[in-house]
Coordinates of C-alpha atoms in Angstrom, one line a residue:
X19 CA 0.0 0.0 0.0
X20 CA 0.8 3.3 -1.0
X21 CA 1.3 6.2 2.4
X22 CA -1.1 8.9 1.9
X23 CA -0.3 10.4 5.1
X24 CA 2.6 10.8 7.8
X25 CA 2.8 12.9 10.6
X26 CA 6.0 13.4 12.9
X27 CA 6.3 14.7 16.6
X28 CA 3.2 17.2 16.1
X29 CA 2.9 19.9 18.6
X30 CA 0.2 22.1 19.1
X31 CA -0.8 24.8 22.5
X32 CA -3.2 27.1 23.1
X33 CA -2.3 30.5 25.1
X34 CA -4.7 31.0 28.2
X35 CA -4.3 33.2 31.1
X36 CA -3.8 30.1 33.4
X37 CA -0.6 29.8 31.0
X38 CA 0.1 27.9 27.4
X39 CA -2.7 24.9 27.2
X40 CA 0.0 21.7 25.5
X41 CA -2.9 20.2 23.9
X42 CA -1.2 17.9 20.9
X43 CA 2.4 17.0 22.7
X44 CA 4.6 15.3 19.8
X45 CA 2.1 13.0 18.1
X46 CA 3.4 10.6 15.2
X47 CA 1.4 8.1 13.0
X48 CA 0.7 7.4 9.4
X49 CA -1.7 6.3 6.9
X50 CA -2.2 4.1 3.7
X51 CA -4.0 4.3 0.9
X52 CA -7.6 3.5 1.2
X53 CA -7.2 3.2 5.1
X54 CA -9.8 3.9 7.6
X55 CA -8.2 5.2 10.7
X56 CA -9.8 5.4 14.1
X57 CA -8.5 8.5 16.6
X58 CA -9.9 7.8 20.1
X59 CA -9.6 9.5 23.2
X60 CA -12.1 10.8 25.9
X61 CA -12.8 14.7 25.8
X62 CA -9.8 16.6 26.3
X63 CA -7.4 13.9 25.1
X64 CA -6.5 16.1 21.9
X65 CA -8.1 14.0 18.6
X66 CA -10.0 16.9 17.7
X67 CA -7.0 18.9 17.7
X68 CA -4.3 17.0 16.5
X69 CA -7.2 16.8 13.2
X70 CA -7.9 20.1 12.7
X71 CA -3.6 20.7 13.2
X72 CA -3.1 18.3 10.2
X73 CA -5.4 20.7 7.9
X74 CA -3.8 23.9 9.5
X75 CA -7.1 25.3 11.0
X76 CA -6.1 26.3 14.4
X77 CA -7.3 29.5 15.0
X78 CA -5.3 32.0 17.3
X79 CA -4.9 31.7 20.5
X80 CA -4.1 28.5 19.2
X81 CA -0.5 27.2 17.0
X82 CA 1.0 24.7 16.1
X83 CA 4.6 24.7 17.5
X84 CA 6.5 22.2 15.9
X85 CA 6.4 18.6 13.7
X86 CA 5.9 18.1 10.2
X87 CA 2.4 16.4 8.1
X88 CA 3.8 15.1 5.2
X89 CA 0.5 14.6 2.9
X90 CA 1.8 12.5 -0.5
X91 CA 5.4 13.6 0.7
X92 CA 4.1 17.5 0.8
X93 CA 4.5 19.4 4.1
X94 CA 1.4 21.1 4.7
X95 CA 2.8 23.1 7.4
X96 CA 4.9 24.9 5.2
X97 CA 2.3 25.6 2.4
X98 CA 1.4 29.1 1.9
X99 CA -2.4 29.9 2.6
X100 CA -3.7 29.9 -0.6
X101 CA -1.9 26.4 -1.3
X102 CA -4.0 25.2 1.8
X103 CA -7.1 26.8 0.9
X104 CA -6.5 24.4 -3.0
X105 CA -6.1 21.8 -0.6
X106 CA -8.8 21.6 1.7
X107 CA -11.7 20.8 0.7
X108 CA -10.6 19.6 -2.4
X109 CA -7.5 16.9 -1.8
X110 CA -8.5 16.7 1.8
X111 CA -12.3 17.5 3.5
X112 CA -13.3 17.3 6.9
X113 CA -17.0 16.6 8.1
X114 CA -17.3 17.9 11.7
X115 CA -19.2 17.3 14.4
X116 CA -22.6 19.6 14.0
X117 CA -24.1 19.5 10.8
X118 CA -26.4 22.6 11.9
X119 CA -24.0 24.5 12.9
X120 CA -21.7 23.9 9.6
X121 CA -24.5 24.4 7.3
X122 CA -25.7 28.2 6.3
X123 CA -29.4 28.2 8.0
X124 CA -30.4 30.8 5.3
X125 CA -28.9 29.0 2.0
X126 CA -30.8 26.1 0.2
X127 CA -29.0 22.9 0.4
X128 CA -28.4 23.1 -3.3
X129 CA -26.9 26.3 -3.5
X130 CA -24.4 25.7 -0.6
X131 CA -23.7 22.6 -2.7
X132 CA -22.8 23.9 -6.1
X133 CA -20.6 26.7 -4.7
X134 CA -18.5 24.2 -3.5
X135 CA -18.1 22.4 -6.4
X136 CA -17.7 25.3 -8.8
X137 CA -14.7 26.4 -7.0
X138 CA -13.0 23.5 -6.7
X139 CA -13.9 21.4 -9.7
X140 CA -14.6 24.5 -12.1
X141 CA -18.1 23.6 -13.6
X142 CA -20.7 25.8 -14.5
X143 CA -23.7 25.8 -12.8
X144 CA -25.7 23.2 -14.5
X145 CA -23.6 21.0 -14.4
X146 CA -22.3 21.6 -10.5
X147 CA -26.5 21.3 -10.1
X148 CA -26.4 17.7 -11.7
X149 CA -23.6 16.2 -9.8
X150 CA -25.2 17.7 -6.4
X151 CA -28.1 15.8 -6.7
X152 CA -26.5 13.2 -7.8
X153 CA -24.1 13.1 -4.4
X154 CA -27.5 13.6 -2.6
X155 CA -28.9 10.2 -4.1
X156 CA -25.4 8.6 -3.4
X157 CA -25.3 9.6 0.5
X158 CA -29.2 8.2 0.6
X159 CA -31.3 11.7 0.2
X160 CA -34.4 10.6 -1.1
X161 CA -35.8 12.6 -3.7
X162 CA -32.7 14.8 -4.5
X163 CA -34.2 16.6 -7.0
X164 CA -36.8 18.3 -5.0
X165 CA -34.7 18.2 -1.3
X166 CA -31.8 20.2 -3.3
X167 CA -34.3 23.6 -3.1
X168 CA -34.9 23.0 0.8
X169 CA -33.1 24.6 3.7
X170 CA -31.0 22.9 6.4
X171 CA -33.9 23.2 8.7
X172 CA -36.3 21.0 6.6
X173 CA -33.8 18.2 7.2
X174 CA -33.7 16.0 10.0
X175 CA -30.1 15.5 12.2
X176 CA -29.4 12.6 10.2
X177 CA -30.4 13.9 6.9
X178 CA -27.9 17.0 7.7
X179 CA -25.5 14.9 8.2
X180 CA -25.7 12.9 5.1
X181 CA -25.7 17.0 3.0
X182 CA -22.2 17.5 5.1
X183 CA -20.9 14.1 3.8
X184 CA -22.0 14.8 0.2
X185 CA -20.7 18.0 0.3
X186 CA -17.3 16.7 1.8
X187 CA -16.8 14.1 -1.0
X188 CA -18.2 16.7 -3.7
X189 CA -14.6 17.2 -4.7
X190 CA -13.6 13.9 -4.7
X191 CA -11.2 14.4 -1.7
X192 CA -7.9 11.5 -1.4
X193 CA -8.5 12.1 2.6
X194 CA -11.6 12.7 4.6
X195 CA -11.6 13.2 7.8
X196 CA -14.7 12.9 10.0
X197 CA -15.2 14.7 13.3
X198 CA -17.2 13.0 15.5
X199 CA -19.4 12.6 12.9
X200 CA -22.4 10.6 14.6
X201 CA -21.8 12.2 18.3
X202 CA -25.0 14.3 17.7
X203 CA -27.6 11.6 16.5
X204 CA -29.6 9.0 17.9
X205 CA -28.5 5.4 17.5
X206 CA -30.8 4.4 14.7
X207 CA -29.3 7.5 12.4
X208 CA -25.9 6.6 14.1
X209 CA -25.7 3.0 12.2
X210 CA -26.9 4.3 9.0
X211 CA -23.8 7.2 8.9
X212 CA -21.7 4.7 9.6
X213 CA -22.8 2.2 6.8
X214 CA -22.7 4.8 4.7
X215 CA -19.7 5.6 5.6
X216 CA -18.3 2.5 5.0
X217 CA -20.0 2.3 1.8
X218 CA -18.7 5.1 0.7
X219 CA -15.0 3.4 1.5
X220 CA -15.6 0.8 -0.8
X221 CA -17.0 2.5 -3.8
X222 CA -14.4 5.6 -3.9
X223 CA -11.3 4.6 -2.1
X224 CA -11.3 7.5 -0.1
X225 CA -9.4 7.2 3.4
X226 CA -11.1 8.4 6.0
X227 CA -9.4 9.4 9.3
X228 CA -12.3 9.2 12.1
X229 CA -12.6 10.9 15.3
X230 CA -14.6 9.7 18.3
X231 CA -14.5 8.7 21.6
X232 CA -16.8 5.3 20.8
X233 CA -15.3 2.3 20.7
X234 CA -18.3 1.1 19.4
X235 CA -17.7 3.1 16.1
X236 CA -14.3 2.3 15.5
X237 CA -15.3 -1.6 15.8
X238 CA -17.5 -1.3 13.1
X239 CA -16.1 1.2 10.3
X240 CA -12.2 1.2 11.1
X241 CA -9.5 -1.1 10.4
X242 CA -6.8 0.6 12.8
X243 CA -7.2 2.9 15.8
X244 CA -4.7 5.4 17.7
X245 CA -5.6 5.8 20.9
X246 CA -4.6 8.7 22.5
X247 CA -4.7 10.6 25.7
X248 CA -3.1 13.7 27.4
X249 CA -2.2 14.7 24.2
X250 CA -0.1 11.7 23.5
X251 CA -0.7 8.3 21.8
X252 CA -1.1 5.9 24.1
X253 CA -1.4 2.8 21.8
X254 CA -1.8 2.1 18.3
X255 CA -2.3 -1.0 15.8
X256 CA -5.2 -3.0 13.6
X257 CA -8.3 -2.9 15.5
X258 CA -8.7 -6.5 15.4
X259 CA -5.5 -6.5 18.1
X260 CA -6.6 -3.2 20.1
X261 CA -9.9 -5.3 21.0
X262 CA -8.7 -8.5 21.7
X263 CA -4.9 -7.4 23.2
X264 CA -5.0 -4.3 24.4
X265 CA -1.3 -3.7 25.8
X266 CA -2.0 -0.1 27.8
X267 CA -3.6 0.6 30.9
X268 CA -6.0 3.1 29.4
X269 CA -7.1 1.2 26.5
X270 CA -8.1 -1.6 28.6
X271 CA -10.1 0.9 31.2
X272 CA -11.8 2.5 27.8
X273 CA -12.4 -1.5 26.3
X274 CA -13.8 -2.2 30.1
X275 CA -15.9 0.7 30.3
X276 CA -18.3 -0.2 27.0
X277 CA -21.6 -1.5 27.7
X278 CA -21.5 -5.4 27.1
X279 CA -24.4 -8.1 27.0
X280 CA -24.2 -10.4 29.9
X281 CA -25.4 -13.8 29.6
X282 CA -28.9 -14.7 28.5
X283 CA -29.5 -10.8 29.2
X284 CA -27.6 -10.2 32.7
X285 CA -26.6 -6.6 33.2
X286 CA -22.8 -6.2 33.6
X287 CA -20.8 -3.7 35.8
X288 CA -19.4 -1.0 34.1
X289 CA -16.3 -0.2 35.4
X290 CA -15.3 3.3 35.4
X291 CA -11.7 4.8 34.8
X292 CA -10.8 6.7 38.7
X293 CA -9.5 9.7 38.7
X294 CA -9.3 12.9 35.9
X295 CA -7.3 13.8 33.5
X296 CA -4.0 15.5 33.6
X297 CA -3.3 19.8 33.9
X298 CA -2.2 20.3 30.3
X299 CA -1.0 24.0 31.5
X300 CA 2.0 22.0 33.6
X301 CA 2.0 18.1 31.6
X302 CA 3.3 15.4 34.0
X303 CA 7.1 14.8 32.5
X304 CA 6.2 10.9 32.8
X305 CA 3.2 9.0 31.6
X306 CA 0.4 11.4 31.3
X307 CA -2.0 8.0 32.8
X308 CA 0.1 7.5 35.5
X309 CA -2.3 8.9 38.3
X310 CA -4.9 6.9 36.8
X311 CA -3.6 3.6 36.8
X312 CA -3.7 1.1 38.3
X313 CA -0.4 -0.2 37.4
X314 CA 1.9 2.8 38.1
X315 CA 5.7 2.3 39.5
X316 CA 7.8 4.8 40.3
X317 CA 9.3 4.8 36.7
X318 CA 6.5 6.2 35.1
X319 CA 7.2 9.7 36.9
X320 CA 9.9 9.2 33.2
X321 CA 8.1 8.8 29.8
X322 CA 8.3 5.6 28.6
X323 CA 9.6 5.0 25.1
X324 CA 7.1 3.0 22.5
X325 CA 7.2 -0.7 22.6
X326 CA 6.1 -2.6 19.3
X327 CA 4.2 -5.9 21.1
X328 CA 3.2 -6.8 17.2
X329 CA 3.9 -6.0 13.9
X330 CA 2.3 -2.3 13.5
X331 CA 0.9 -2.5 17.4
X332 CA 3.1 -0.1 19.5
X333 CA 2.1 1.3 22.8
X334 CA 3.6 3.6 25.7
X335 CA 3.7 2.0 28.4
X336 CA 6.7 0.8 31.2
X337 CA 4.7 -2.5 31.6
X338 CA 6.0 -3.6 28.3
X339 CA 9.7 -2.2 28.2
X340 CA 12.3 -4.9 29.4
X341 CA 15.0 -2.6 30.2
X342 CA 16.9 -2.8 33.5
X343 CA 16.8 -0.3 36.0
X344 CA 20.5 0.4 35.1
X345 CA 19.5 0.9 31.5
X346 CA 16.9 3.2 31.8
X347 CA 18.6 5.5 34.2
X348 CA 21.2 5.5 31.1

């Protein structure tokens, strides 16, 4: 497989008057061709950052302070503006997390729709109508023709959400990435997004990079999952390993805490994760879970260095290093 995507020892901090928030602390991963990705994390952990860094749309107080995203070999961090504006939305899209609030309430569907295709793909206006509908009858609108002249308020949550993923893969992006993109709808609209979704994988080869704290999701649509947390990856690797050998302490509290069938119908215990998550302002210098876990020596007051358990399964974690005492003081 071909690498569409490699990031390297990303930074990114936010300036607040309790001091400089370290929100994305040196983050490194990569993807292939045609992969779907899955970055997990509960709130805070910095997925949501770390995706809007990769497209460069950190807005002041906010920067990104160091790393490189090397998309097709081609830093984006060193693009001008206007090379990142040709970019997004065009090579790369991103569908986030509030369809209502990403849609202009006072625009018709359609119209929102062709401007976006004009300027990127340089049709005139018939033919940017044609290929809207079209997209609306390939992410399940019924009746494009007609729902093309309504506004986003005549759509239902789910129905938004579809006109964001149309209008995402309107330019017929090489990467999308997806935002929490079924956080806001109930469980029912949830499944369909995500068939879709993986529909959508099949038919266009598009590689889609997916936020989201739900487990749940990144069983069904995603082939390998980052896990990451105080701003750090935690552990990564296929998704078929994560579930059934998860190496760090975190990944097996987040595993633990999902809602599982008992037998014939018993209710199960969920078991919680103690504890909160670290200052960002002043990062721990050693593993950012170590006050949460249940594991924790007196080594992890130093950051561990990435163990690989498996071919392409890595996590950060002292459990796993088998370095003397001696050694590591070296």
């Amino acid at each position: 497989m071909t690498e569409l995507l490699s990031v390297h020892n990303l930074k990114t901090s936010f300036k607040t008057r309790e001091g400089e928030v370290q929100s994305v602390r040196g983050v490194s991963f990569s993807m292939q061709e045609g992969e779907v990705v899955g970055l997990v994390g509960e709130s805070g952990s910095g997925k949501s950052v770390t995706a809007r860094s990769l497209i460069r749309l950190i807005q002041p107080p906010g920067r990104i302070t160091e790393g490189e995203v090397l998309f097709r070999g081609m830093n984006l961090l060193e693009q001008s503006d206007q090379e990142m504006r040709k970019i997004r939305g065009n090579r790369i899209s991103m569908i986030f997390q509030d369809p209502m609030t990403s849609l202009n309430p006072v625009v018709r569907v359609g119209k929102q729709m062709v401007e976006v295709i004009r300027r990127h793909r340089g049709m005139d206006k018939t033919a940017a109508r044609k290929e809207a509908i079209e997209l609306l009858r390939q992410v399940g609108i019924p009746s494009p023709e007609t729902r093309i002249d309504q506004y986003p308020h005549e759509f239902s949550g789910g129905m938004r959400q579809r006109v964001m993923i149309a209008i995402a893969l309107s330019c017929k992006p090489e990467l999308l990435i997806a935002d929490e993109p079924t956080t806001a709808l109930d469980v029912t609209i949830q499944a369909q997004i995500l068939q879709l979704m993986k529909e959508l994988k099949e038919t266009t080869q598009t590689s889609i990079l997916m936020i989201t704290h739900d487990l749940g999701v990144v069983a069904q649509v995603c082939t390998r999952v980052v896990v990451m947390y105080g701003g750090l990856i935690m552990e990564e690797g296929p998704v078929e390993r994560i579930f059934a050998e998860p190496q760090h302490p975190y990944t097996q509290g987040l595993l633990r805490s999902i809602p599982k069938p008992g037998e014939e119908g018993a209710r199960q215990r969920l078991v919680a994760i103690e504890g909160t998550p670290p200052n960002l302002v002043h990062p721990p210098s050693g593993c950012p879970f170590m006050e949460r876990c249940p594991h924790a020596m007196d080594v992890c007051k130093q950051m561990p260095a990435y163990t690989e358990t498996a071919p392409g399964h890595r996590a950060l974690c002292w459990l796993l290093d088998d370095r003397t005492d001696e050694e590591v003081e070296a």
